[in-house]
Short mmCIF file of C-alpha atoms in Angstrom, two decimals:
data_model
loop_
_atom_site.label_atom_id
_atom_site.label_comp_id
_atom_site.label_asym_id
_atom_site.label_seq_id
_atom_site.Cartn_x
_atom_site.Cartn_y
_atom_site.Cartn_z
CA UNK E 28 -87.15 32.80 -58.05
CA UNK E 29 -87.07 34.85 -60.88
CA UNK E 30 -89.43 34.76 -63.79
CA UNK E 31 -87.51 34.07 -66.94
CA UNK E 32 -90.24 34.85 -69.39
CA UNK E 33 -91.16 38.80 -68.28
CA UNK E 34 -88.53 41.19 -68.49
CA UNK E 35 -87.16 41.60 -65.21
CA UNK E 36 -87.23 45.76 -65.97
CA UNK E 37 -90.44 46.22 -67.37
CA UNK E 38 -92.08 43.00 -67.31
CA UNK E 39 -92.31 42.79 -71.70
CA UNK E 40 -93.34 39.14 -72.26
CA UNK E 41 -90.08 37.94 -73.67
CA UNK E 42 -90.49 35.02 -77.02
CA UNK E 43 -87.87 32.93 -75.19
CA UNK E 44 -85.21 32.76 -72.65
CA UNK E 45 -82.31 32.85 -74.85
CA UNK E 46 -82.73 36.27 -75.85
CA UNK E 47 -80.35 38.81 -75.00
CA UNK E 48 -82.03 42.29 -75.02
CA UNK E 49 -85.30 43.00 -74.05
CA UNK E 50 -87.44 44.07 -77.36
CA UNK E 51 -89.48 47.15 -75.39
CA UNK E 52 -86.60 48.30 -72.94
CA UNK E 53 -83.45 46.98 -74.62
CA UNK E 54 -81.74 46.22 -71.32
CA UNK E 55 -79.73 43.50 -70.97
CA UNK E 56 -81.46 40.38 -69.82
CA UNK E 57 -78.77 38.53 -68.00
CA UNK E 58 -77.01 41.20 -66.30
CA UNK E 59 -81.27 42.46 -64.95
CA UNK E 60 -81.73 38.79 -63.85
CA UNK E 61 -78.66 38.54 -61.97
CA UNK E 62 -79.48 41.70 -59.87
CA UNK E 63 -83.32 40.93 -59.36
CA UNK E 64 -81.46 37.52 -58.34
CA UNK E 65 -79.06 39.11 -55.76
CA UNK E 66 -81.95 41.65 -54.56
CA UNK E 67 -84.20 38.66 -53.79
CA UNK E 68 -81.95 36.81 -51.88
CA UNK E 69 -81.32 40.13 -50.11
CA UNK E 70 -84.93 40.28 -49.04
CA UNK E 71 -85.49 36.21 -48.17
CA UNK E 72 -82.19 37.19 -45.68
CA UNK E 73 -83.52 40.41 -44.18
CA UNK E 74 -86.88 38.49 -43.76
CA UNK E 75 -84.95 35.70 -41.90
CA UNK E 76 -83.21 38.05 -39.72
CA UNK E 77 -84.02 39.92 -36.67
CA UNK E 78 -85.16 43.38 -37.35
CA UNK E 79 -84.65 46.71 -35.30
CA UNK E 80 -81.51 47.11 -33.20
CA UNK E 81 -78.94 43.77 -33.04
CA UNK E 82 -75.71 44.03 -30.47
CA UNK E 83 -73.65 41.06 -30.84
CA UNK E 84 -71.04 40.35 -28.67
CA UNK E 85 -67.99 39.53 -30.34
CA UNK E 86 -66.31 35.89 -30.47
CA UNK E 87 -69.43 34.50 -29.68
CA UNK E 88 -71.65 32.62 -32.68
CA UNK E 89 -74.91 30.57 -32.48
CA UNK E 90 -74.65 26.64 -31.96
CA UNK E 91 -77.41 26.43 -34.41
CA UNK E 92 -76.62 28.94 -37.22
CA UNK E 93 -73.11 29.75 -36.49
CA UNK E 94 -74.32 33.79 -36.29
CA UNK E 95 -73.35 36.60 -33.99
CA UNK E 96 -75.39 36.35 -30.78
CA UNK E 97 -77.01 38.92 -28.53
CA UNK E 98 -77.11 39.18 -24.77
CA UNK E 99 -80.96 39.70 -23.50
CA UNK E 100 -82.38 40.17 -19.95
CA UNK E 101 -82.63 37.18 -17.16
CA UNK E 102 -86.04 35.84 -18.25
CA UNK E 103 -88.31 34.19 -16.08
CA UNK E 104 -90.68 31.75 -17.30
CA UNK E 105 -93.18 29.84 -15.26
CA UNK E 106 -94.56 25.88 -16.03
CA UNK E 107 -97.33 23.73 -14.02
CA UNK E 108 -95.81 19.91 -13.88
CA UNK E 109 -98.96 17.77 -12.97
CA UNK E 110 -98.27 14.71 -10.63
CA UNK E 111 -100.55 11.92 -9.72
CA UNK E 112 -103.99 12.00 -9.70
CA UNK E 113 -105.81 13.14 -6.95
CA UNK E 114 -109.24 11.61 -7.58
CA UNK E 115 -111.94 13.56 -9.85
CA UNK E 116 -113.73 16.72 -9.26
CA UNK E 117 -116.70 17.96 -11.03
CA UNK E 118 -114.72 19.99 -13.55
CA UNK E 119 -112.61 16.91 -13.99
CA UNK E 120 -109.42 15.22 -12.64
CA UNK E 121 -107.54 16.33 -10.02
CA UNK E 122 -103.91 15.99 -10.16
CA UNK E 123 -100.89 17.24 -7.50
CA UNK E 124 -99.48 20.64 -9.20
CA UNK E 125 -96.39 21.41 -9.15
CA UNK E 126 -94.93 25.45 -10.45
CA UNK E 127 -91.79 25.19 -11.56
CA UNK E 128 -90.52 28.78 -12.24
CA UNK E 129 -87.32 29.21 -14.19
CA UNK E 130 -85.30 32.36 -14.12
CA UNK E 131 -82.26 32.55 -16.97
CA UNK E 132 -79.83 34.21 -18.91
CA UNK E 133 -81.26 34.77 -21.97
CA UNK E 134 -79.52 34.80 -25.69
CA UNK E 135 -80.53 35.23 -29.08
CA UNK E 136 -78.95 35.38 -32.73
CA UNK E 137 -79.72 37.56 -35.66
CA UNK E 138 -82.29 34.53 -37.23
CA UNK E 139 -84.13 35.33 -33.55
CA UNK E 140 -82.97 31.46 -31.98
CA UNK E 141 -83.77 31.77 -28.39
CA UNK E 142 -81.37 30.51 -26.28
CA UNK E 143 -80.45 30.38 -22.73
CA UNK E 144 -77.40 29.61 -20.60
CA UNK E 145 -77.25 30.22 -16.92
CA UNK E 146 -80.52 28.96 -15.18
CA UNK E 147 -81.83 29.24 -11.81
CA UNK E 148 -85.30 26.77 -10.85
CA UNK E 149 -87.28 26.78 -7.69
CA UNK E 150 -90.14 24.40 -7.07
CA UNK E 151 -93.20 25.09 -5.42
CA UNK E 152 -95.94 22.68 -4.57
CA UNK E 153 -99.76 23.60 -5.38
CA UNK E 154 -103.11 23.07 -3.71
CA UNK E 155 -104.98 20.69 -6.95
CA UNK E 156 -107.61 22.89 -5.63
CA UNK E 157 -107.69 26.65 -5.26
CA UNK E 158 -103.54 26.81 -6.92
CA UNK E 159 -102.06 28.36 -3.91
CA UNK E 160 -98.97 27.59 -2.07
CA UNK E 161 -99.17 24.21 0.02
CA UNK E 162 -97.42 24.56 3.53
CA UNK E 163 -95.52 20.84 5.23
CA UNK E 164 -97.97 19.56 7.76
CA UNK E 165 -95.74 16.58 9.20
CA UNK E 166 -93.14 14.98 6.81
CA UNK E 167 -95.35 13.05 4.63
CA UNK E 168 -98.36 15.55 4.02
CA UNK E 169 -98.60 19.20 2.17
CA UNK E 170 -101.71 20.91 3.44
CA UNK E 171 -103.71 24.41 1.98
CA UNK E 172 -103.78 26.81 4.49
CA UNK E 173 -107.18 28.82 2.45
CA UNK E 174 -109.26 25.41 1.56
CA UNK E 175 -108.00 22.92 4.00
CA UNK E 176 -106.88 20.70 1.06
CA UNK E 177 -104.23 17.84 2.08
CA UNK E 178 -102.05 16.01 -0.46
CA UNK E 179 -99.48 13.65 0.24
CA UNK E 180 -95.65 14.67 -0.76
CA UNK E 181 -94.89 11.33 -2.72
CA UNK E 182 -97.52 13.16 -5.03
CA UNK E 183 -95.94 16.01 -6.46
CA UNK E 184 -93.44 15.26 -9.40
CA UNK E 185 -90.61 17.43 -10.86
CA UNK E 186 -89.27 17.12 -14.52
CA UNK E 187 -86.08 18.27 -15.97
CA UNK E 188 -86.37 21.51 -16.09
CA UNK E 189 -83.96 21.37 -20.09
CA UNK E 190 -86.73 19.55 -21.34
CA UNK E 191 -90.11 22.10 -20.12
CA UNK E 192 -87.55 25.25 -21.56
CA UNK E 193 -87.01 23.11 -24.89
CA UNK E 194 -91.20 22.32 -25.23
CA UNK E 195 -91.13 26.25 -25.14
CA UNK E 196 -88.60 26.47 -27.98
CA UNK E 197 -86.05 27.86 -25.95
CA UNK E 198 -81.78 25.62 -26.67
CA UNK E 199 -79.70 25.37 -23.79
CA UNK E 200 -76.21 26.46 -24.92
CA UNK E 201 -74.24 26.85 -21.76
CA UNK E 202 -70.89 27.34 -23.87
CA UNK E 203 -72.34 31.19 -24.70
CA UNK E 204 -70.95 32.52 -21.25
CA UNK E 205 -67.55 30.81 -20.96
#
């Protein structure tokens, strides 16, 4: 916002803001606020945008901002989804861990929304107590091969994986690769 009681040139203290010239310049007040004006909202953009290099594919626009959009790497990003509770340990409760690793086609725009379209997920259930990788033992039971650890399958849960990539800020927009 620009200050209408400094000269926007050389920063005089102006009597009022209906005067025309500026007394220690003599630049024209209106036509100096109107380009501080226009340079500002230059800046607040180029603030709001991404900076550095920006490819945008063309005929493609952001669902959120309606701006061009760039095409990033397949990202992979990695979640623990705790099930029920195991009993308690002494560093607290236990709970049946479950990784949920997401791999994706990754998008952004030129106000740096992250988006993804394409998405790959693979499950993999956890011992609650060293974090490896359980192995079946029967139908009904996952055991630890390192500490012996058993936990029942019924135990593990799995959530939608839309909803763990929104908690990271990441918007599904599958429409970005049709």
């Amino acid at each position: 916002m620009v200050n209408r009681n400094f000269c926007p040139l050389c920063s005089f203290r102006l009597s009022g803001p209906d005067i025309e010239r500026c007394p220690k310049c003599k630049v024209m007040l209106a036509e100096e606020w109107k380009r501080k004006e226009s340079y500002e909202a230059q800046l607040q953009k180029k603030s709001e945008t991404v900076q550095g290099p920006f490819h945008p594919v063309i005929g493609l626009k952001c669902p959120l901002c309606s701006e061009g959009v760039e095409i990033q790497a397949v990202q992979i990003e990695e979640y623990i989804v705790n099930g029920e509770k195991l009993g308690d340990s002494p560093i607290g409760p236990m709970y049946a861990p479950n990784r949920c690793i997401v791999a994706f086609q990754a998008w952004r725009c030129r106000k740096d929304h992250r988006m993804f379209s394409s998405f790959e997920t693979e499950w993999i259930e956890l011992c609650p107590k060293c974090m490896t990788r359980n192995s079946m033992y029967g139908k009904l039971v996952r055991s630890c091969s390192a500490c012996k650890t058993m936990v029942p399958v019924d135990f593990y849960r799995t959530e939608d994986p839309l909803k763990l990539m929104e908690s990271r800020g990441w918007t599904y927009a599958p429409d970005l690769e049709k």
